[in-house]
Amino acid sequence: MLARAPGRVNLIGDHTDYTGGLVLPMAVDLATTVEGTAGGDQVRLTSENLEGPAVVPLDVAEPSAYQPAWARYVAGVVAVVRPARGFTGQVATTLPVGAGLSSSAALEVAVALALGFQGSALELALACQRAEQLASGVPCGVMDQLASAAGVAGHALLIDCTALTVTPVPIPEDVEVVVVPSGEVRQLAGSAYADRRAQCETAIAVIGPLTEATLEDVARVRDPVARARARHVVSENQRVRRMATALAEGDLETCGSLMAASHESLRTDFEVSTPRLDALVTELMATPGVYGARLTGAGFGGCVVALTMPGALGGGWPVRAVGGAQVEAS
Ligand code: ADP
Ligand code: MG
């Protein structure tokens, strides 16, 4: 059995998924594979990338308690998928681990498929979102897992995280998506993430769902921190919608401006950027041939994503949009 699941990069729409908003990621041509044989009464995986093994009984109760730490993701998947048979195999990936391209979601989705998960791409994503929450204790949204499960070659994915619909948006041929690592390892992402989520809830208690709120509604939130968080989310949802339209129309200048505005909002209103990410975005925005750049993912380090003319950047990782996770051999 060989299962493959891609990572993702989010073009725009960060910290909008867990309040049911809009995101625009794409599955990338960097992926995690799980290869092995079904059987036995435990799941036993080694990884080319991290020390192991991960050994998880089929009746796992507490996924977050496993060692080494990456075994928690495996345990989370076992706890949600509840396979009838065990599995022995290896994990390998071409994704950078812990850099913001969702190696964790790719691992969960590949493990779920290797364990024989049956269901739609959405069902697979929801199962793996639950697995990640059980494993990490972080109340993450569904974007990463859904982008990995439902990728479409040559397309970004406009995801409505309330309706859980995925609308493929064609990416023009004459543009390159480049991921530029900041070199900064994400820190405090878990607790800061939970704080941001709670601050959004404070705003929601005053003005209702952020997906339906306007910026005038946001102005009614008294608490200044909650107000700023909500302003990011409401304005970001608008930017995602406009970006999907601009991308489909090939209006790359507009795409670039929206990306720059998104970064600014994440920096000032949502406060998840870092000086290093800001410097990188500023440098990229000043580089000829770059339409736009922004931090991508949860922030606090990780990567910047840039939309460029082909070949405009010497460094970084140019990525292509690929199809979603699948079982490649069994
Ligand atoms: P990201 O998803 O952005 O790469 P996370 O911190 O969410 O970063 O997930 C990284 C974690 O996922 C790793 O620390 C490890 O526990 C697990 N992981 C991801 N890929 C692998 C892999 N190929 N082998 C073992 N563990 C992995
Ligand atoms: Mg992750």
Short mmCIF file of C-alpha atoms in Angstrom, two decimals, residues 4-319:
data_model
loop_
_atom_site.label_atom_id
_atom_site.label_comp_id
_atom_site.label_asym_id
_atom_site.label_seq_id
_atom_site.Cartn_x
_atom_site.Cartn_y
_atom_site.Cartn_z
CA ARG A 4 0.52 10.07 -1.01
CA ALA A 5 -0.72 13.40 0.37
CA PRO A 6 0.50 16.84 -0.71
CA GLY A 7 1.30 19.79 1.50
CA ARG A 8 -0.29 23.16 0.81
CA VAL A 9 0.50 26.81 0.60
CA ASN A 10 -2.17 29.37 1.38
CA LEU A 11 -2.25 32.20 -1.17
CA ILE A 12 -4.53 34.35 0.98
CA GLY A 13 -6.98 33.97 3.88
CA ASP A 14 -5.11 33.24 7.07
CA HIS A 15 -6.77 32.87 10.48
CA THR A 16 -10.16 32.86 8.76
CA ASP A 17 -10.88 29.12 8.65
CA TYR A 18 -11.76 28.56 12.30
CA THR A 19 -14.44 31.25 12.23
CA GLY A 20 -15.98 29.65 9.16
CA GLY A 21 -14.52 32.14 6.68
CA LEU A 22 -12.83 31.95 3.30
CA VAL A 23 -9.36 30.67 2.40
CA LEU A 24 -7.51 30.25 -0.90
CA PRO A 25 -4.82 27.57 -0.60
CA MET A 26 -3.42 25.21 -3.21
CA ALA A 27 -2.01 21.71 -2.83
CA VAL A 28 1.69 21.78 -3.78
CA ASP A 29 4.04 19.41 -5.57
CA LEU A 30 5.75 18.44 -2.32
CA ALA A 31 4.20 15.48 -0.55
CA THR A 32 4.30 12.87 2.18
CA THR A 33 4.07 9.17 1.41
CA VAL A 34 3.18 6.26 3.67
CA GLU A 35 4.16 2.87 2.31
CA GLY A 36 3.69 -0.50 3.98
CA THR A 37 1.52 -3.50 4.68
CA ALA A 38 -1.77 -3.88 6.53
CA GLY A 39 -2.05 -6.42 9.34
CA GLY A 40 -1.51 -6.99 13.05
CA ASP A 41 -3.06 -5.20 16.01
CA GLN A 42 -1.01 -2.00 16.03
CA VAL A 43 0.13 0.75 13.67
CA ARG A 44 3.90 0.87 13.49
CA LEU A 45 5.58 3.54 11.34
CA THR A 46 9.12 4.76 10.95
CA SER A 47 9.95 8.10 9.32
CA GLU A 48 12.85 9.05 7.11
CA ASN A 49 12.57 12.50 8.57
CA LEU A 50 12.24 12.10 12.33
CA GLU A 51 13.33 9.61 14.94
CA GLY A 52 10.84 6.93 15.68
CA PRO A 53 9.21 4.56 15.56
CA ALA A 54 5.59 5.54 16.13
CA VAL A 55 3.84 2.54 17.66
CA VAL A 56 0.11 2.94 18.28
CA PRO A 57 -2.37 0.26 19.41
CA LEU A 58 -5.67 0.12 17.52
CA ASP A 59 -7.58 0.96 20.72
CA VAL A 60 -5.53 4.12 21.41
CA ALA A 61 -7.22 6.32 24.01
CA GLU A 62 -5.06 9.42 24.51
CA PRO A 63 -3.29 10.46 21.25
CA SER A 64 -1.62 13.51 22.78
CA ALA A 65 0.33 11.32 25.23
CA TYR A 66 2.46 9.45 22.66
CA GLN A 67 6.21 9.63 22.17
CA PRO A 68 8.03 10.58 20.00
CA ALA A 69 5.93 13.70 19.40
CA TRP A 70 5.18 12.86 15.77
CA ALA A 71 3.54 9.61 16.90
CA ARG A 72 0.72 11.80 18.26
CA TYR A 73 -0.41 12.61 14.73
CA VAL A 74 -0.41 8.91 13.88
CA ALA A 75 -2.29 8.15 17.11
CA GLY A 76 -4.79 10.92 16.33
CA VAL A 77 -5.53 9.35 12.96
CA VAL A 78 -5.86 5.86 14.46
CA ALA A 79 -8.24 7.25 17.11
CA VAL A 80 -10.47 8.84 14.46
CA VAL A 81 -10.28 6.26 11.66
CA ARG A 82 -10.41 3.23 13.99
CA PRO A 83 -9.03 0.78 11.40
CA ALA A 84 -9.95 -2.88 11.84
CA ARG A 85 -6.37 -3.97 11.09
CA GLY A 86 -2.96 -2.60 12.00
CA PHE A 87 -0.27 -1.42 9.60
CA THR A 88 3.52 -1.53 9.37
CA GLY A 89 5.36 0.89 7.12
CA GLN A 90 7.51 3.95 6.45
CA VAL A 91 6.82 7.65 6.15
CA ALA A 92 8.84 9.85 3.79
CA THR A 93 8.31 13.42 2.67
CA THR A 94 9.66 16.03 0.28
CA LEU A 95 8.00 18.74 2.41
CA PRO A 96 9.97 20.80 4.89
CA VAL A 97 8.72 19.68 8.32
CA GLY A 98 7.41 22.40 10.60
CA ALA A 99 7.86 25.21 8.06
CA GLY A 100 4.23 26.14 7.42
CA LEU A 101 3.53 23.99 4.36
CA SER A 102 1.35 21.61 6.38
CA SER A 103 3.56 18.58 6.69
CA SER A 104 1.37 17.65 9.67
CA ALA A 105 -1.81 17.58 7.57
CA ALA A 106 -0.01 15.69 4.79
CA LEU A 107 1.11 13.11 7.35
CA GLU A 108 -2.40 12.70 8.77
CA VAL A 109 -4.05 12.41 5.36
CA ALA A 110 -1.46 9.94 4.04
CA VAL A 111 -1.73 7.82 7.21
CA ALA A 112 -5.54 7.84 7.06
CA LEU A 113 -5.51 6.64 3.44
CA ALA A 114 -2.87 4.00 4.22
CA LEU A 115 -5.11 2.73 7.04
CA GLY A 116 -7.90 2.24 4.52
CA PHE A 117 -10.02 5.34 5.18
CA GLN A 118 -13.07 5.29 2.91
CA GLY A 119 -14.99 8.47 2.19
CA SER A 120 -15.06 11.72 0.25
CA ALA A 121 -12.21 14.24 0.26
CA LEU A 122 -14.25 16.36 2.69
CA GLU A 123 -14.84 13.43 5.04
CA LEU A 124 -11.13 12.61 4.89
CA ALA A 125 -10.25 16.22 5.71
CA LEU A 126 -12.68 16.44 8.63
CA ALA A 127 -11.36 13.18 10.08
CA CYS A 128 -7.78 14.43 9.83
CA GLN A 129 -8.66 17.86 11.29
CA ARG A 130 -10.06 16.00 14.29
CA ALA A 131 -6.91 13.87 14.42
CA GLU A 132 -4.71 16.99 14.46
CA GLN A 133 -6.80 18.52 17.25
CA LEU A 134 -6.54 15.33 19.32
CA ALA A 135 -2.81 15.07 18.67
CA SER A 136 -1.77 18.67 19.24
CA GLY A 137 -4.48 20.14 21.46
CA VAL A 138 -4.60 23.07 19.02
CA PRO A 139 -8.16 23.93 17.92
CA CYS A 140 -7.11 24.13 14.26
CA GLY A 141 -9.42 24.78 11.32
CA VAL A 142 -9.95 22.49 8.35
CA MET A 143 -7.97 24.32 5.67
CA ASP A 144 -4.75 22.31 5.74
CA GLN A 145 -6.38 18.91 5.62
CA LEU A 146 -8.96 19.94 3.01
CA ALA A 147 -6.32 21.46 0.71
CA SER A 148 -4.31 18.24 0.92
CA ALA A 149 -7.34 16.00 0.36
CA ALA A 150 -9.11 18.02 -2.34
CA GLY A 151 -6.30 19.62 -4.39
CA VAL A 152 -6.86 20.27 -8.10
CA ALA A 153 -3.91 20.48 -10.53
CA GLY A 154 -3.33 23.99 -11.85
CA HIS A 155 -5.88 25.47 -9.47
CA ALA A 156 -6.08 27.24 -6.15
CA LEU A 157 -9.03 26.20 -3.95
CA LEU A 158 -11.55 28.74 -2.75
CA ILE A 159 -12.81 27.08 0.42
CA ASP A 160 -15.84 28.30 2.33
CA CYS A 161 -15.20 26.96 5.82
CA THR A 162 -18.87 27.27 6.84
CA ALA A 163 -20.46 25.58 3.83
CA LEU A 164 -17.36 23.38 3.45
CA THR A 165 -17.43 23.88 -0.30
CA VAL A 166 -14.33 23.81 -2.48
CA THR A 167 -14.33 25.91 -5.68
CA PRO A 168 -11.26 25.43 -7.90
CA VAL A 169 -9.85 28.72 -9.22
CA PRO A 170 -7.53 28.44 -12.24
CA ILE A 171 -4.04 29.83 -11.71
CA PRO A 172 -2.81 31.72 -14.80
CA GLU A 173 0.02 30.06 -16.75
CA ASP A 174 2.26 33.12 -16.75
CA VAL A 175 2.68 33.35 -13.01
CA GLU A 176 4.82 31.58 -10.44
CA VAL A 177 3.96 30.85 -6.82
CA VAL A 178 7.16 30.87 -4.77
CA VAL A 179 7.47 29.83 -1.14
CA VAL A 180 10.28 31.65 0.66
CA PRO A 181 11.23 30.16 4.04
CA SER A 182 12.00 32.72 6.72
CA GLY A 183 14.33 30.32 8.50
CA GLU A 184 12.50 31.22 11.68
CA VAL A 185 11.04 28.22 13.48
CA ARG A 186 7.51 28.84 14.63
CA GLN A 187 7.23 29.29 18.35
CA LEU A 188 4.34 29.70 20.75
CA ALA A 189 2.08 28.97 17.80
CA GLY A 190 -0.14 26.68 19.85
CA SER A 191 -0.99 29.00 22.75
CA ALA A 192 -1.05 32.16 20.64
CA TYR A 193 -3.35 30.38 18.21
CA ALA A 194 -5.77 29.46 20.99
CA ASP A 195 -5.63 33.09 22.26
CA ARG A 196 -6.49 34.44 18.80
CA ARG A 197 -9.34 32.01 18.52
CA ALA A 198 -10.72 33.09 21.92
CA GLN A 199 -10.40 36.79 20.95
CA CYS A 200 -12.41 36.11 17.79
CA GLU A 201 -15.07 34.44 19.95
CA THR A 202 -15.23 37.58 22.12
CA ALA A 203 -16.03 39.62 19.00
CA ILE A 204 -18.55 37.02 17.77
CA ALA A 205 -20.40 37.24 21.09
CA VAL A 206 -21.00 40.94 20.34
CA ILE A 207 -21.61 41.06 16.57
CA GLY A 208 -22.45 37.50 15.55
CA PRO A 209 -20.70 35.37 12.91
CA LEU A 210 -17.71 37.15 11.38
CA THR A 211 -18.64 35.68 8.00
CA GLU A 212 -21.73 37.91 7.96
CA ALA A 213 -20.30 40.93 9.78
CA THR A 214 -19.33 44.19 8.09
CA LEU A 215 -16.54 46.56 9.12
CA GLU A 216 -19.26 48.82 10.62
CA ASP A 217 -20.31 45.89 12.82
CA VAL A 218 -16.70 45.39 13.86
CA ALA A 219 -16.51 49.01 15.04
CA ARG A 220 -19.13 48.12 17.69
CA VAL A 221 -16.77 45.69 19.45
CA ARG A 222 -15.60 47.58 22.55
CA ASP A 223 -12.62 45.44 23.48
CA PRO A 224 -9.78 46.87 21.36
CA VAL A 225 -7.93 43.56 20.94
CA ALA A 226 -11.05 41.62 19.94
CA ARG A 227 -12.02 44.50 17.62
CA ALA A 228 -8.66 44.38 15.84
CA ARG A 229 -8.81 40.58 15.49
CA ALA A 230 -12.31 40.79 14.04
CA ARG A 231 -11.27 43.59 11.68
CA HIS A 232 -8.58 41.31 10.29
CA VAL A 233 -10.96 38.40 9.81
CA VAL A 234 -13.77 40.44 8.20
CA SER A 235 -11.41 42.31 5.87
CA GLU A 236 -9.47 39.12 5.07
CA ASN A 237 -12.64 37.32 4.00
CA GLN A 238 -13.32 40.21 1.60
CA ARG A 239 -9.75 39.99 0.26
CA VAL A 240 -10.04 36.25 -0.34
CA ARG A 241 -13.19 36.74 -2.41
CA ARG A 242 -11.59 39.53 -4.44
CA MET A 243 -8.38 37.54 -4.90
CA ALA A 244 -10.27 34.51 -6.26
CA THR A 245 -11.93 36.75 -8.85
CA ALA A 246 -8.71 38.58 -9.74
CA LEU A 247 -6.76 35.33 -10.08
CA ALA A 248 -9.38 33.79 -12.37
CA GLU A 249 -9.30 36.97 -14.49
CA GLY A 250 -5.49 37.00 -14.60
CA ASP A 251 -5.42 40.39 -12.86
CA LEU A 252 -2.12 39.76 -11.12
CA GLU A 253 -1.55 43.36 -10.04
CA THR A 254 -4.74 43.24 -8.00
CA CYS A 255 -3.75 39.85 -6.59
CA GLY A 256 -0.44 41.33 -5.47
CA SER A 257 -2.05 44.34 -3.76
CA LEU A 258 -4.47 42.06 -1.92
CA MET A 259 -1.59 39.89 -0.71
CA ALA A 260 0.30 42.93 0.56
CA ALA A 261 -2.85 44.19 2.34
CA SER A 262 -3.34 40.74 3.87
CA HIS A 263 0.17 40.75 5.30
CA GLU A 264 -0.35 44.22 6.74
CA SER A 265 -3.58 43.12 8.40
CA LEU A 266 -1.94 40.01 9.85
CA ARG A 267 0.91 42.18 11.12
CA THR A 268 -1.07 44.99 12.72
CA ASP A 269 -4.57 43.69 13.52
CA PHE A 270 -3.93 40.01 14.08
CA GLU A 271 -0.34 40.37 15.37
CA VAL A 272 0.98 37.06 14.11
CA SER A 273 3.92 38.37 12.08
CA THR A 274 7.52 38.75 13.18
CA PRO A 275 10.20 41.33 12.29
CA ARG A 276 11.90 38.75 10.11
CA LEU A 277 8.73 37.94 8.16
CA ASP A 278 8.03 41.67 7.75
CA ALA A 279 11.54 42.31 6.42
CA LEU A 280 11.23 39.42 3.98
CA VAL A 281 7.89 40.66 2.66
CA THR A 282 9.23 44.21 2.30
CA GLU A 283 12.28 42.95 0.41
CA LEU A 284 10.17 40.76 -1.89
CA MET A 285 7.64 43.52 -2.59
CA ALA A 286 10.56 45.72 -3.74
CA THR A 287 11.93 43.02 -6.07
CA PRO A 288 11.18 43.50 -9.79
CA GLY A 289 8.72 40.91 -11.10
CA VAL A 290 7.06 40.31 -7.74
CA TYR A 291 3.30 41.05 -7.74
CA GLY A 292 2.78 40.43 -4.06
CA ALA A 293 4.06 38.66 -0.95
CA ARG A 294 2.68 37.82 2.46
CA LEU A 295 3.29 35.54 5.39
CA THR A 296 1.43 32.27 4.90
CA GLY A 297 0.01 29.92 7.50
CA ALA A 298 -0.32 30.59 11.18
CA GLY A 299 2.55 33.11 11.36
CA PHE A 300 5.17 33.47 14.14
CA GLY A 301 7.80 32.35 11.63
CA GLY A 302 7.46 29.80 8.86
CA CYS A 303 7.21 30.93 5.25
CA VAL A 304 6.31 33.82 3.00
CA VAL A 305 4.43 33.17 -0.25
CA ALA A 306 5.11 35.34 -3.28
CA LEU A 307 3.27 35.68 -6.58
CA THR A 308 5.81 36.50 -9.28
CA MET A 309 6.61 36.64 -12.96
CA PRO A 310 8.25 33.32 -13.86
CA GLY A 311 11.89 33.29 -12.79
CA ALA A 312 11.73 36.64 -10.97
CA LEU A 313 13.26 35.20 -7.80
CA GLY A 314 16.53 33.33 -7.61
CA GLY A 315 15.78 31.67 -4.28
CA GLY A 316 12.81 30.08 -2.61
CA TRP A 317 10.78 27.10 -3.74
CA PRO A 318 8.64 27.57 -6.84
CA VAL A 319 5.61 25.33 -6.30
#
